[in-house]
N, CA, C and O atoms as a Tinker XYZ file with bonds, in Angstrom:
   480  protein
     1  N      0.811000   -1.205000    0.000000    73     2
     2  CA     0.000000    0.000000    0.000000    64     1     3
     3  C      0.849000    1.260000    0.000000    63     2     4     5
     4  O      0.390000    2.373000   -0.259000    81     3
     5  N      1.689000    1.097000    0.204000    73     3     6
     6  CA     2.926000    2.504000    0.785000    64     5     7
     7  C      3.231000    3.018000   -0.757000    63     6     8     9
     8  O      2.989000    4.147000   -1.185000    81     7
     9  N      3.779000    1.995000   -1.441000    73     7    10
    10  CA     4.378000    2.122000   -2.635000    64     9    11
    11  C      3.340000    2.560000   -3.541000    63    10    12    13
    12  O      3.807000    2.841000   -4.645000    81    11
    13  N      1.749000    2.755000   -3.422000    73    11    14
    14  CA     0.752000    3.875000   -3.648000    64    13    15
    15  C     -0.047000    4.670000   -2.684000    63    14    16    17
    16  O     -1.269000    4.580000   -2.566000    81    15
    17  N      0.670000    5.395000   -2.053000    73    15    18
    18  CA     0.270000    6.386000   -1.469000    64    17    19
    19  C      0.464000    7.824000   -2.063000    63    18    20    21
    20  O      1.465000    8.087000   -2.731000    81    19
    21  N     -0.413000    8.652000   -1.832000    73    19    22
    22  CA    -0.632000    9.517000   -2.504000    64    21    23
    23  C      0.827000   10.306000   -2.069000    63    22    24    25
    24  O      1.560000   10.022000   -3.016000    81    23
    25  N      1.366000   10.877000   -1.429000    73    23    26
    26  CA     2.076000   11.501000   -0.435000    64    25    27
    27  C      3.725000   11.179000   -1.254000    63    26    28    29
    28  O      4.236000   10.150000   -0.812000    81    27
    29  N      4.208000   11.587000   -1.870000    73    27    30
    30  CA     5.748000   11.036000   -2.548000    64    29    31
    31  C      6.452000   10.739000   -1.668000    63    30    32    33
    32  O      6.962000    9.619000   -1.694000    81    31
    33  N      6.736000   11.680000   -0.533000    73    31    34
    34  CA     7.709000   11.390000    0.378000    64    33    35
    35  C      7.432000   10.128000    1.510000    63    34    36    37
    36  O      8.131000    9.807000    2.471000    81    35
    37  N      6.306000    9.614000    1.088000    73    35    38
    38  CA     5.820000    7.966000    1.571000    64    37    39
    39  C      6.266000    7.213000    0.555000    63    38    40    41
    40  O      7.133000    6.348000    0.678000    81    39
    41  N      5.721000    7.496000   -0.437000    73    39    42
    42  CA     6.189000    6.901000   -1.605000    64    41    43
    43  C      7.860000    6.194000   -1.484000    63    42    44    45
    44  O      8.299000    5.047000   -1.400000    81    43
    45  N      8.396000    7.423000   -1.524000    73    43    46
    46  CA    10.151000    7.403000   -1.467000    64    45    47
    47  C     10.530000    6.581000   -0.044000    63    46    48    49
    48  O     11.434000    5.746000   -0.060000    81    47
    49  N     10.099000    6.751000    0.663000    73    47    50
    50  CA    10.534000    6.017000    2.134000    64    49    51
    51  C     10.138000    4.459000    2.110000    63    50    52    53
    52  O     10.551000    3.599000    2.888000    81    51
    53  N      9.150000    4.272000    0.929000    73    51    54
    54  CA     9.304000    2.713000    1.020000    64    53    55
    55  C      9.684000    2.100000    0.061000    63    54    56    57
    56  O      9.650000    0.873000   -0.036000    81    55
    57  N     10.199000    3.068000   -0.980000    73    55    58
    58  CA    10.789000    2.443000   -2.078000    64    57    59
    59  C     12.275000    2.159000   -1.522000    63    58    60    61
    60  O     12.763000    1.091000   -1.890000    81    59
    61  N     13.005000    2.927000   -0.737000    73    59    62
    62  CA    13.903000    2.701000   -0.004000    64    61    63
    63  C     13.969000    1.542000    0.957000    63    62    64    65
    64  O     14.511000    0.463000    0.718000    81    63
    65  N     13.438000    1.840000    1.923000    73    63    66
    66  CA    12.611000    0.722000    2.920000    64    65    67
    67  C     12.447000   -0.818000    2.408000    63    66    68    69
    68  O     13.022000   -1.698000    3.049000    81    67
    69  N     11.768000   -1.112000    1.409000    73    67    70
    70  CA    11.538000   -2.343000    0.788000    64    69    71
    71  C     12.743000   -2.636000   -0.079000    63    70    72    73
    72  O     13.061000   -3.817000   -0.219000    81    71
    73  N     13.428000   -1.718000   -0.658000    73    71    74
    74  CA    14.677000   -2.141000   -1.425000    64    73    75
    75  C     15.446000   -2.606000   -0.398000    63    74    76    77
    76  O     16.053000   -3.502000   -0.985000    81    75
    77  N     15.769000   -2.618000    0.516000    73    75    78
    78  CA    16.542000   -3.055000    1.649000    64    77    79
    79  C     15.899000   -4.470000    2.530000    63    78    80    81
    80  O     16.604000   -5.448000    2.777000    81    79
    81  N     14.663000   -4.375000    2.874000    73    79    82
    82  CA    14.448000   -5.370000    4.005000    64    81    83
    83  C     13.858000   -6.448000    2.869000    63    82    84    85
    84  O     13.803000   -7.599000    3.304000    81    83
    85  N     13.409000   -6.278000    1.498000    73    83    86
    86  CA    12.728000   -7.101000    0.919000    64    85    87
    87  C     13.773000   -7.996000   -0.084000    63    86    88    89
    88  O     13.898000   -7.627000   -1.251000    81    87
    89  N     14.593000   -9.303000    0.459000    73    87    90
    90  CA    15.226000   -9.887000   -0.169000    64    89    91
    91  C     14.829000  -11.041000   -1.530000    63    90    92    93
    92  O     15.474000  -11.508000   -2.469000    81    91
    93  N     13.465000  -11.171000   -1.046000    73    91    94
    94  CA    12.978000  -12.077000   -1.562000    64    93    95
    95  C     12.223000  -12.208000   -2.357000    63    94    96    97
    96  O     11.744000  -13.242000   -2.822000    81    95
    97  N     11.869000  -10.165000   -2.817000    73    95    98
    98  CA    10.818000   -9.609000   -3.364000    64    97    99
    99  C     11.286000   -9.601000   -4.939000    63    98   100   101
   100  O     12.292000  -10.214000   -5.295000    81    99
   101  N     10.562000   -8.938000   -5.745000    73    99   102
   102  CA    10.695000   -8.502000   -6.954000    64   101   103
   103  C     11.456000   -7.203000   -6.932000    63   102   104   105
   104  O     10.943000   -6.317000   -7.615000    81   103
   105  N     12.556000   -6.897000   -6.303000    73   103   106
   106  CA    13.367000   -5.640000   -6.426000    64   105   107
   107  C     13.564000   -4.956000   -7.367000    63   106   108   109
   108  O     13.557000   -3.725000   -7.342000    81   107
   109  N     13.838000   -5.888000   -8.663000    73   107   110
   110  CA    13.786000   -4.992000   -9.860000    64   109   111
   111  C     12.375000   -4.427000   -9.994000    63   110   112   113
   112  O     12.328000   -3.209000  -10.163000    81   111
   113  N     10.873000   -5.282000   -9.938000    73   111   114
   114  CA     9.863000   -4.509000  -10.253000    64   113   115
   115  C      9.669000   -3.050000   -9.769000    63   114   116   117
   116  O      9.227000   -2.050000  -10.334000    81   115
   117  N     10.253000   -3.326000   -8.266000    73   115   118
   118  CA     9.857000   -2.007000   -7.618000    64   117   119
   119  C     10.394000   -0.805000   -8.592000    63   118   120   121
   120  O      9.887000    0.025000   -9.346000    81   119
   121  N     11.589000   -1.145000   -8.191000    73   119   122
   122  CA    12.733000   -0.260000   -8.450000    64   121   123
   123  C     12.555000    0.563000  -10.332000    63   122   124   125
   124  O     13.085000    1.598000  -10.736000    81   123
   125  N     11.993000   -0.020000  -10.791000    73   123   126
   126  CA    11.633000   -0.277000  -11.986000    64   125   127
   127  C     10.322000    1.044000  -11.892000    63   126   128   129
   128  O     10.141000    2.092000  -12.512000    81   127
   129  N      9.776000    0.511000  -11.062000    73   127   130
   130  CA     8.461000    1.460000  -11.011000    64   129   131
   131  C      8.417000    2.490000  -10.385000    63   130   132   133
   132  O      7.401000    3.184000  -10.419000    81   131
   133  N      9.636000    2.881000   -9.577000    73   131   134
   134  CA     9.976000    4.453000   -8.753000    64   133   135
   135  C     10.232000    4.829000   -9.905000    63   134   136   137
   136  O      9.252000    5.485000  -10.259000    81   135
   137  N     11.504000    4.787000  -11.282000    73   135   138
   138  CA    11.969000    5.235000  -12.016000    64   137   139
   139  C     10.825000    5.432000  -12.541000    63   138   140   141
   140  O     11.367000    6.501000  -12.822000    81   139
   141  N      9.758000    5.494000  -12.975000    73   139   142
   142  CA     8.576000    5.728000  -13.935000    64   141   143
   143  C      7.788000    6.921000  -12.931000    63   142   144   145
   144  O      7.102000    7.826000  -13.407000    81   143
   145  N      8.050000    6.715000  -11.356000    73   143   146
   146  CA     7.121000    7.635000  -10.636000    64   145   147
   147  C      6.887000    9.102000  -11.143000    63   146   148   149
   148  O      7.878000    9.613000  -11.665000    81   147
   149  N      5.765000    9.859000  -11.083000    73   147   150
   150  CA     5.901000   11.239000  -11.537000    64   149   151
   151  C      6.404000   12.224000  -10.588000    63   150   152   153
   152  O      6.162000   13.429000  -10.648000    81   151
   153  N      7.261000   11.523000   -9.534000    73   151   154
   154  CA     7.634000   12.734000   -8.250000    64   153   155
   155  C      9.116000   12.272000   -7.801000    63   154   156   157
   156  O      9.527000   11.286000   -7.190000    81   155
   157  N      9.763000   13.442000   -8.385000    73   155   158
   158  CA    10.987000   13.148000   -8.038000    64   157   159
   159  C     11.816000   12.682000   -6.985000    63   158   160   161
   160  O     12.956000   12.252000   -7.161000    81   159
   161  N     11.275000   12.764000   -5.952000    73   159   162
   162  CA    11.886000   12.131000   -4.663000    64   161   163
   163  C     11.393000   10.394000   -4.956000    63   162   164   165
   164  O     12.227000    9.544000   -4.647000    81   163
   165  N     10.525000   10.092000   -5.336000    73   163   166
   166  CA    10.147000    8.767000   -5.441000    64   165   167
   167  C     11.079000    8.095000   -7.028000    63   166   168   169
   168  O     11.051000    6.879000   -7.216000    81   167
   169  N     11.885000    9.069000   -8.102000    73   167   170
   170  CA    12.440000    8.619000   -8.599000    64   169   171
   171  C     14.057000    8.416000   -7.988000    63   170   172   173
   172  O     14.839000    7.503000   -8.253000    81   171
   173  N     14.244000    9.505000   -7.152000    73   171   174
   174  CA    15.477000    9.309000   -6.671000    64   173   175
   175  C     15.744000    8.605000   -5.725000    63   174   176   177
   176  O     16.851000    8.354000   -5.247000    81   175
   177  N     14.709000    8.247000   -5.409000    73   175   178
   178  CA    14.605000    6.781000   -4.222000    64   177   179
   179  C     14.981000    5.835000   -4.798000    63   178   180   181
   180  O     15.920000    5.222000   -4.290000    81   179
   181  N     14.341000    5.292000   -6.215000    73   179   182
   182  CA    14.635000    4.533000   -7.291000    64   181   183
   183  C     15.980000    4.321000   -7.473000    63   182   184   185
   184  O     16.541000    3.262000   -7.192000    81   183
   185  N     16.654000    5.541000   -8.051000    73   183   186
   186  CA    17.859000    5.425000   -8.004000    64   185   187
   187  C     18.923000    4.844000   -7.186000    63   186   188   189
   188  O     19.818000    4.064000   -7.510000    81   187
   189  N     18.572000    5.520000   -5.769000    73   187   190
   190  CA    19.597000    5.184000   -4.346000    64   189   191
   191  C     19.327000    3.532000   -4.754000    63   190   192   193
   192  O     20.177000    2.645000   -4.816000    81   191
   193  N     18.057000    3.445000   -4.973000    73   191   194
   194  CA    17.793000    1.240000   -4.532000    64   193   195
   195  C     18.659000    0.919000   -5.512000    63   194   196   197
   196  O     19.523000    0.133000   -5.121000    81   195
   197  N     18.766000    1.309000   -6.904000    73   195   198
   198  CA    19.159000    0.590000   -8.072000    64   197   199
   199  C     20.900000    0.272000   -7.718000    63   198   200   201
   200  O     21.518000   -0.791000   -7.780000    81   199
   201  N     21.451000    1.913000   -7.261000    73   199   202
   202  CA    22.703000    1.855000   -7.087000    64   201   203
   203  C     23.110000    0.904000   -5.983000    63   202   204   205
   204  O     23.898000    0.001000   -6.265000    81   203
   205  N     22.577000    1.043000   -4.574000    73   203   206
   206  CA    22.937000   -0.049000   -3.383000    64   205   207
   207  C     22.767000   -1.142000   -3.582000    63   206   208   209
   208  O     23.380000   -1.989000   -2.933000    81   207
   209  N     22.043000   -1.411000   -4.367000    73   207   210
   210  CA    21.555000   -3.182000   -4.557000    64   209   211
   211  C     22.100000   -3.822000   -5.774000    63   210   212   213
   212  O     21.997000   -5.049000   -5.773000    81   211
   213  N     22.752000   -3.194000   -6.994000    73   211   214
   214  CA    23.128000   -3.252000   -8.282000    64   213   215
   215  C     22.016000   -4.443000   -8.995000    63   214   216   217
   216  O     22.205000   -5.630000   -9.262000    81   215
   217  N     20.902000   -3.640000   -9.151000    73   215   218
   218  CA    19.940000   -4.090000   -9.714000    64   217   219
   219  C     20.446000   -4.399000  -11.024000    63   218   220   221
   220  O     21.473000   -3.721000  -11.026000    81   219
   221  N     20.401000   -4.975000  -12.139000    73   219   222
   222  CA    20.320000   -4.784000  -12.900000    64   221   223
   223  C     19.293000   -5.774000  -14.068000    63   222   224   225
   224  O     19.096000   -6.950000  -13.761000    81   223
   225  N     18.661000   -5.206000  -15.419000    73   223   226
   226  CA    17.543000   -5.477000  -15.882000    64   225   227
   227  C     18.014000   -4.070000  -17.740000    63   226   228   229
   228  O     18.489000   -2.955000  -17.951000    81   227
   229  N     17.573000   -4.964000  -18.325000    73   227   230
   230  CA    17.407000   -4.484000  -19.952000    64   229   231
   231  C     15.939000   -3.182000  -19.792000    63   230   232   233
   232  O     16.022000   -2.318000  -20.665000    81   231
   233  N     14.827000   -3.023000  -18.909000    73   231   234
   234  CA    14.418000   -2.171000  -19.668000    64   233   235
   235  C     14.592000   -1.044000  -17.769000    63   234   236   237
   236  O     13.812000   -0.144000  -17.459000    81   235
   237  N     15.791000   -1.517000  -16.899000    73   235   238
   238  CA    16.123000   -0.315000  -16.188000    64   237   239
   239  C     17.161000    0.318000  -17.011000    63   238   240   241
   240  O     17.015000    1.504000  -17.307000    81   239
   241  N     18.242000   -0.360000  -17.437000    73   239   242
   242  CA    18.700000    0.641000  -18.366000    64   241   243
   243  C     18.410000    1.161000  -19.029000    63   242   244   245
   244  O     18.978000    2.252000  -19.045000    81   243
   245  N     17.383000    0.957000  -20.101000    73   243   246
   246  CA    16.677000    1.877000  -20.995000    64   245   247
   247  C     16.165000    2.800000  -20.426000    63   246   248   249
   248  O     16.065000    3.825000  -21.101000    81   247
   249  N     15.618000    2.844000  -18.945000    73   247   250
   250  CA    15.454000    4.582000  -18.248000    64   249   251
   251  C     16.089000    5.019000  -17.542000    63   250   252   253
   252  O     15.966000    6.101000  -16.969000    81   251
   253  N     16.744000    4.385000  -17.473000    73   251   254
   254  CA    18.740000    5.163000  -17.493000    64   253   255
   255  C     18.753000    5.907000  -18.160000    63   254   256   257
   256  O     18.367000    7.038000  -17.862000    81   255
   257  N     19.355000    5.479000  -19.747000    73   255   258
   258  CA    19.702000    6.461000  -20.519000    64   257   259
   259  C     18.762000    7.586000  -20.862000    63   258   260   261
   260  O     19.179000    8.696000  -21.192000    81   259
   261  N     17.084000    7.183000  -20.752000    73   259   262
   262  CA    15.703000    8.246000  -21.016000    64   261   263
   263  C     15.831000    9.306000  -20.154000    63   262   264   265
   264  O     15.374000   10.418000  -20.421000    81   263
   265  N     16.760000    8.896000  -18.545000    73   263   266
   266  CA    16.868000    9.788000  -17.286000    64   265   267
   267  C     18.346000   10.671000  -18.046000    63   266   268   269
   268  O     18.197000   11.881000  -17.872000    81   267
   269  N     19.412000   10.413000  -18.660000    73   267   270
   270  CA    20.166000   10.827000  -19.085000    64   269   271
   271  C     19.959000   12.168000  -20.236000    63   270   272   273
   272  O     20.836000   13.024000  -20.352000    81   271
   273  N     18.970000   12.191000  -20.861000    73   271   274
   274  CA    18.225000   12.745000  -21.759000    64   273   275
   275  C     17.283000   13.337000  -21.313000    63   274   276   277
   276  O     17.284000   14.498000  -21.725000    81   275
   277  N     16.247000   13.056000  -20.492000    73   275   278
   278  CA    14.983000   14.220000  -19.991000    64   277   279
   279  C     15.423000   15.757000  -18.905000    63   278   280   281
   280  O     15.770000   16.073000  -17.767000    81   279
   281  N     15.092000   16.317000  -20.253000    73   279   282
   282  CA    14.916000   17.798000  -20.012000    64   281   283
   283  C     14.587000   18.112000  -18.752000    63   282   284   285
   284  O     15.135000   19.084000  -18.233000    81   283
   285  N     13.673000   17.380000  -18.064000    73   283   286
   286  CA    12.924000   17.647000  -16.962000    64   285   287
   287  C     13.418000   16.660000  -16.098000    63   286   288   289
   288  O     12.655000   16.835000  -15.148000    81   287
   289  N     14.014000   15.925000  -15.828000    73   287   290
   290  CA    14.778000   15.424000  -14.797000    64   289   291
   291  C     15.961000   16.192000  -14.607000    63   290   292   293
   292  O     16.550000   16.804000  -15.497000    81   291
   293  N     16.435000   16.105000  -12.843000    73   291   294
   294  CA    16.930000   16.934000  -12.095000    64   293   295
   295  C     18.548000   16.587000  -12.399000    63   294   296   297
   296  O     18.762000   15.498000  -12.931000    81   295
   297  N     19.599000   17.373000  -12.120000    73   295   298
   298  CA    20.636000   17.620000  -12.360000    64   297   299
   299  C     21.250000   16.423000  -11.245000    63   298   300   301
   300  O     22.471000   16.497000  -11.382000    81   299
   301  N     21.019000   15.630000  -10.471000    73   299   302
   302  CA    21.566000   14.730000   -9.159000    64   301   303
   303  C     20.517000   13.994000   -9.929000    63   302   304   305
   304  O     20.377000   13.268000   -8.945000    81   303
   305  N     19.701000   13.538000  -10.729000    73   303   306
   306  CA    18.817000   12.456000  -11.320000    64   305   307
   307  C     20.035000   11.953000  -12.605000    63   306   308   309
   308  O     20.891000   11.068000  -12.585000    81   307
   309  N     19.697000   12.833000  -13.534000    73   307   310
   310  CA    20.671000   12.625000  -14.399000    64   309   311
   311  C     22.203000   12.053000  -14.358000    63   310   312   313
   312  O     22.846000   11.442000  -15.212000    81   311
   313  N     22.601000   12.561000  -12.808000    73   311   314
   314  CA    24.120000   12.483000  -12.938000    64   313   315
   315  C     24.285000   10.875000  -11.672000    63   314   316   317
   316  O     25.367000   10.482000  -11.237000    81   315
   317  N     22.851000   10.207000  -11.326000    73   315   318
   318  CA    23.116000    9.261000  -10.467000    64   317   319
   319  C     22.672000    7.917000  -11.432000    63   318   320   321
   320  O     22.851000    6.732000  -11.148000    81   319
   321  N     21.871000    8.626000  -12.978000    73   319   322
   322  CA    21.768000    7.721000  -13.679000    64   321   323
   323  C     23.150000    7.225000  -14.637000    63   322   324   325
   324  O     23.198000    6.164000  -15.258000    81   323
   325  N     24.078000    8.107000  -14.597000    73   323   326
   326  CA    25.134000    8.395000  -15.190000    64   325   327
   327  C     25.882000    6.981000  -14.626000    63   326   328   329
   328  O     25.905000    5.884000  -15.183000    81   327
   329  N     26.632000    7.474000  -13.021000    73   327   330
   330  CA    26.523000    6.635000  -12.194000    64   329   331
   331  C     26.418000    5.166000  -12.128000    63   330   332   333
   332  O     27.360000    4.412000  -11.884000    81   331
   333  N     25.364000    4.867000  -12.333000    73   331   334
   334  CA    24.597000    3.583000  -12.351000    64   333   335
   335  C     25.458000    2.912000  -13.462000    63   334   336   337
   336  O     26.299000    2.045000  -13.227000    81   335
   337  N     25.110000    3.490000  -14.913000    73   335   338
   338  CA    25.417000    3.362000  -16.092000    64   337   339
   339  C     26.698000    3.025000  -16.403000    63   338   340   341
   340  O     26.907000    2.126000  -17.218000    81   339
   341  N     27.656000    3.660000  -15.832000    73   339   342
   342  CA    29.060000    3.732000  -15.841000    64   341   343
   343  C     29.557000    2.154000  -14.810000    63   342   344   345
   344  O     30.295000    1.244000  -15.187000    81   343
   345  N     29.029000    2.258000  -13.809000    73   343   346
   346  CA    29.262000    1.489000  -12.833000    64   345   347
   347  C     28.648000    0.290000  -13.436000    63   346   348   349
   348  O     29.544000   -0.553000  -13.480000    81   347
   349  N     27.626000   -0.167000  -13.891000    73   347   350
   350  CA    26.927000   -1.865000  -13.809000    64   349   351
   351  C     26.429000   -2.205000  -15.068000    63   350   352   353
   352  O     25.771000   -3.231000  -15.243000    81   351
   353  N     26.761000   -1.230000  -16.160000    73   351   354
   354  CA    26.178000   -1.728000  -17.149000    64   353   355
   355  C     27.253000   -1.531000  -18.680000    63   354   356   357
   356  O     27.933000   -0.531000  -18.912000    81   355
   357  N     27.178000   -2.494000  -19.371000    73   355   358
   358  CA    28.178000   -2.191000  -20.825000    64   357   359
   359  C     27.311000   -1.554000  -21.787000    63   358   360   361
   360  O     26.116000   -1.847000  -21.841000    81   359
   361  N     27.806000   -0.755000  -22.500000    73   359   362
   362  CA    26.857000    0.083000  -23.499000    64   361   363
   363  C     27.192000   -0.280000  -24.347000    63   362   364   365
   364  O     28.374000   -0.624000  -24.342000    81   363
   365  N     26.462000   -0.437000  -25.534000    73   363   366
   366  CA    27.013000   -0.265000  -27.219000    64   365   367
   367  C     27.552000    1.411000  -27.362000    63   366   368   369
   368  O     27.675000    2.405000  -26.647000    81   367
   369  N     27.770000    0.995000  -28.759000    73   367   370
   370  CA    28.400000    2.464000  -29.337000    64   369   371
   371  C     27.359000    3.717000  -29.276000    63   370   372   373
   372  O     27.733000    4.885000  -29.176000    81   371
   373  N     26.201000    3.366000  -29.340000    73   371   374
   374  CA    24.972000    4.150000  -29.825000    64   373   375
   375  C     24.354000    4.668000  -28.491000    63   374   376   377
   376  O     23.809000    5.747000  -28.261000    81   375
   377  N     24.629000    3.420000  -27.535000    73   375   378
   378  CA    23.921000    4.173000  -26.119000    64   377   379
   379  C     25.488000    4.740000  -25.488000    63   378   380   381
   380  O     25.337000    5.704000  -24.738000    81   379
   381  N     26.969000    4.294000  -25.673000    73   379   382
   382  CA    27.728000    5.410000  -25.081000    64   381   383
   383  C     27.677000    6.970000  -25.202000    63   382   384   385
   384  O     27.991000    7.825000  -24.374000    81   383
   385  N     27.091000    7.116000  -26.733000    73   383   386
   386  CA    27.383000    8.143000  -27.351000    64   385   387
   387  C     25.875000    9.187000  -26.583000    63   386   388   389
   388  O     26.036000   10.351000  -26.216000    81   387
   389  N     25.026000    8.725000  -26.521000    73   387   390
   390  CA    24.193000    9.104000  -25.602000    64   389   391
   391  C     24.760000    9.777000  -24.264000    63   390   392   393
   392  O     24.595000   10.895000  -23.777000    81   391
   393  N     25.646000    8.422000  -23.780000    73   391   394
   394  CA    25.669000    8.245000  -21.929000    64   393   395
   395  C     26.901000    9.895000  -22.215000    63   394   396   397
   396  O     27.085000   10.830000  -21.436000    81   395
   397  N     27.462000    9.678000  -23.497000    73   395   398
   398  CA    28.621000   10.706000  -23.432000    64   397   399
   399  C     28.426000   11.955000  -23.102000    63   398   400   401
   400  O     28.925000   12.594000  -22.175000    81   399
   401  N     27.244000   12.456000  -24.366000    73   399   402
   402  CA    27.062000   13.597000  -24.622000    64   401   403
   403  C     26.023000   14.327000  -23.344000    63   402   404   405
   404  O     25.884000   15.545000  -23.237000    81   403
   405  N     25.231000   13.125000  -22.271000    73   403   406
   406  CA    24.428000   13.835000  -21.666000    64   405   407
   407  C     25.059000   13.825000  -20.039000    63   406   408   409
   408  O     24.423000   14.147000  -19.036000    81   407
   409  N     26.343000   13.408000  -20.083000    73   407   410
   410  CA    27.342000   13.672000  -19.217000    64   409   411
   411  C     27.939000   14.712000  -19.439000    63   410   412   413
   412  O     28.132000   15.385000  -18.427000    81   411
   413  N     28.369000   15.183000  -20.503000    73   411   414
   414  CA    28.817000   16.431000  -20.798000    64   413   415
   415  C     28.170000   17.802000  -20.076000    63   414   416   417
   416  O     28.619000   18.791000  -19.496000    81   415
   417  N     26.961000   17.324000  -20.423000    73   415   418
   418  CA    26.020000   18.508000  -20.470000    64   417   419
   419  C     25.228000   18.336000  -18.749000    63   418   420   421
   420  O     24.540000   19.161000  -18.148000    81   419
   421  N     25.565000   17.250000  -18.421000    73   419   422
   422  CA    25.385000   17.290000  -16.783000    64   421   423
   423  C     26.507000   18.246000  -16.259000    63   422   424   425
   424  O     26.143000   19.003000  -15.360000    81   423
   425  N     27.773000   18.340000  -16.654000    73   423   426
   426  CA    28.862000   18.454000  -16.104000    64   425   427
   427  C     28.736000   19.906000  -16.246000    63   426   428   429
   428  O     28.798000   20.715000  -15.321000    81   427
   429  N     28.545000   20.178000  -17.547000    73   427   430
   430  CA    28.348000   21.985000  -17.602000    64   429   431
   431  C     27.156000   23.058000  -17.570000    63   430   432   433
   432  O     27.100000   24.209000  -18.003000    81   431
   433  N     26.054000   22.109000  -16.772000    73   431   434
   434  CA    25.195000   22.489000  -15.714000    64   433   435
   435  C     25.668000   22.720000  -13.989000    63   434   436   437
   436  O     25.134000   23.373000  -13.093000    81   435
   437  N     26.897000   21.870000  -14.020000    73   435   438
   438  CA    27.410000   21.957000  -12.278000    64   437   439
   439  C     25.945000   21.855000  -11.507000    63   438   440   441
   440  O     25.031000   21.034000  -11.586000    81   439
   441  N     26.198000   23.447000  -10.475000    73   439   442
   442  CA    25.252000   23.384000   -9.615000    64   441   443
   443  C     24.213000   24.927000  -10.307000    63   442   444   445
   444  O     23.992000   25.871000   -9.548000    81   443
   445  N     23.840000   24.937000  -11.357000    73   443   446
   446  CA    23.359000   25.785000  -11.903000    64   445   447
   447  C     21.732000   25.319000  -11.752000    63   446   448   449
   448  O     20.913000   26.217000  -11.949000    81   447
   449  N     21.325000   24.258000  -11.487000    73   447   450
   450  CA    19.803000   23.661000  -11.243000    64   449   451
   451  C     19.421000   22.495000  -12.086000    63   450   452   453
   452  O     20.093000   21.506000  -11.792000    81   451
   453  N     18.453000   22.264000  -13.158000    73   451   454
   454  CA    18.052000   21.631000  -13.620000    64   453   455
   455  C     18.235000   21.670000  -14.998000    63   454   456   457
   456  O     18.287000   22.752000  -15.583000    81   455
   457  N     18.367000   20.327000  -15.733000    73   455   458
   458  CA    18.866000   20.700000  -16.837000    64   457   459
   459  C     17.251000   20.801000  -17.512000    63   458   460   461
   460  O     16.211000   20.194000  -17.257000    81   459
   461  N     17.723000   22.235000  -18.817000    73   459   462
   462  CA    16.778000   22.711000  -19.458000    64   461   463
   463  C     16.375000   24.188000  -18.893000    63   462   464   465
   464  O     15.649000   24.985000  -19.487000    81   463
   465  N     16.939000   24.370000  -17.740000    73   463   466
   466  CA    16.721000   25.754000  -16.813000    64   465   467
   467  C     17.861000   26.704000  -17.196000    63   466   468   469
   468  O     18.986000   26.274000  -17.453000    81   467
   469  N     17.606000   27.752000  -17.222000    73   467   470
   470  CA    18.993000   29.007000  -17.596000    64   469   471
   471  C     19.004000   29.498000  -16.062000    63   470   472   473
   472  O     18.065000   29.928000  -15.392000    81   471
   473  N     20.581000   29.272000  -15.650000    73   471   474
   474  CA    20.855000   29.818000  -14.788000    64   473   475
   475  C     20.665000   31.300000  -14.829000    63   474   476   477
   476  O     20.703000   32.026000  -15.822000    81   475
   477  N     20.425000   31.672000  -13.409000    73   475   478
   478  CA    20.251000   32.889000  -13.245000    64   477   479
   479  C     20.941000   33.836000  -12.625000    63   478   480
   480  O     20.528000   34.996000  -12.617000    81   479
């Protein structure tokens, strides 16, 4: 029930929560389904599980690299999908060139906010 609660920051506390005490569970599903959440603390919950637990799964990487690329994901979203990517997974040529260019552009955002935002 937690893992639909209206409230994100419930949301996020048991996507965390269950990535940890639930050994026996479907970890990738969860984890799988924070990354899709529409509230960023419940995706970056996602993240923390994916990285501590080294989940790995063919269509979490694919929102890896979608997190690498969306305009509207956060500058610590982007750069923990980076992360992930670098750390547990082999890319082809076609998704490095992706993982490359939207590392770049993490990097020369710094702490300027969100990528797609003009610093101010």
């Amino acid at each position: 029930r937690l893992k639909t609660h209206a409230d994100p920051e419930v949301r996020a506390t048991s996507v965390l929560q269950l990535s940890q005490w639930d050994r026996h569970g479907d970890q990738e599903a969860l984890l799988y389904s924070a990354l899709l959440d529409a509230d960023a603390p419940v995706r970056e919950a996602g993240l923390a599980g994916i990285s501590a637990q080294r989940v790995r799964s063919p269509r979490i990487k694919d929102v890896l690299l979608a997190t690498l690329t969306d305009a509207q994901a956060s500058n610590d979203e982007r750069s923990a999908a980076a992360f992930i990517l670098q750390q547990d997974y082999p890319l082809t040529r076609a998704e490095f060139a992706v993982y490359r260019n939207a590392v770049t552009d993490v990097q020369s955002l710094g702490d300027h906010g969100n990528p797609g935002e003009h610093p101010h």
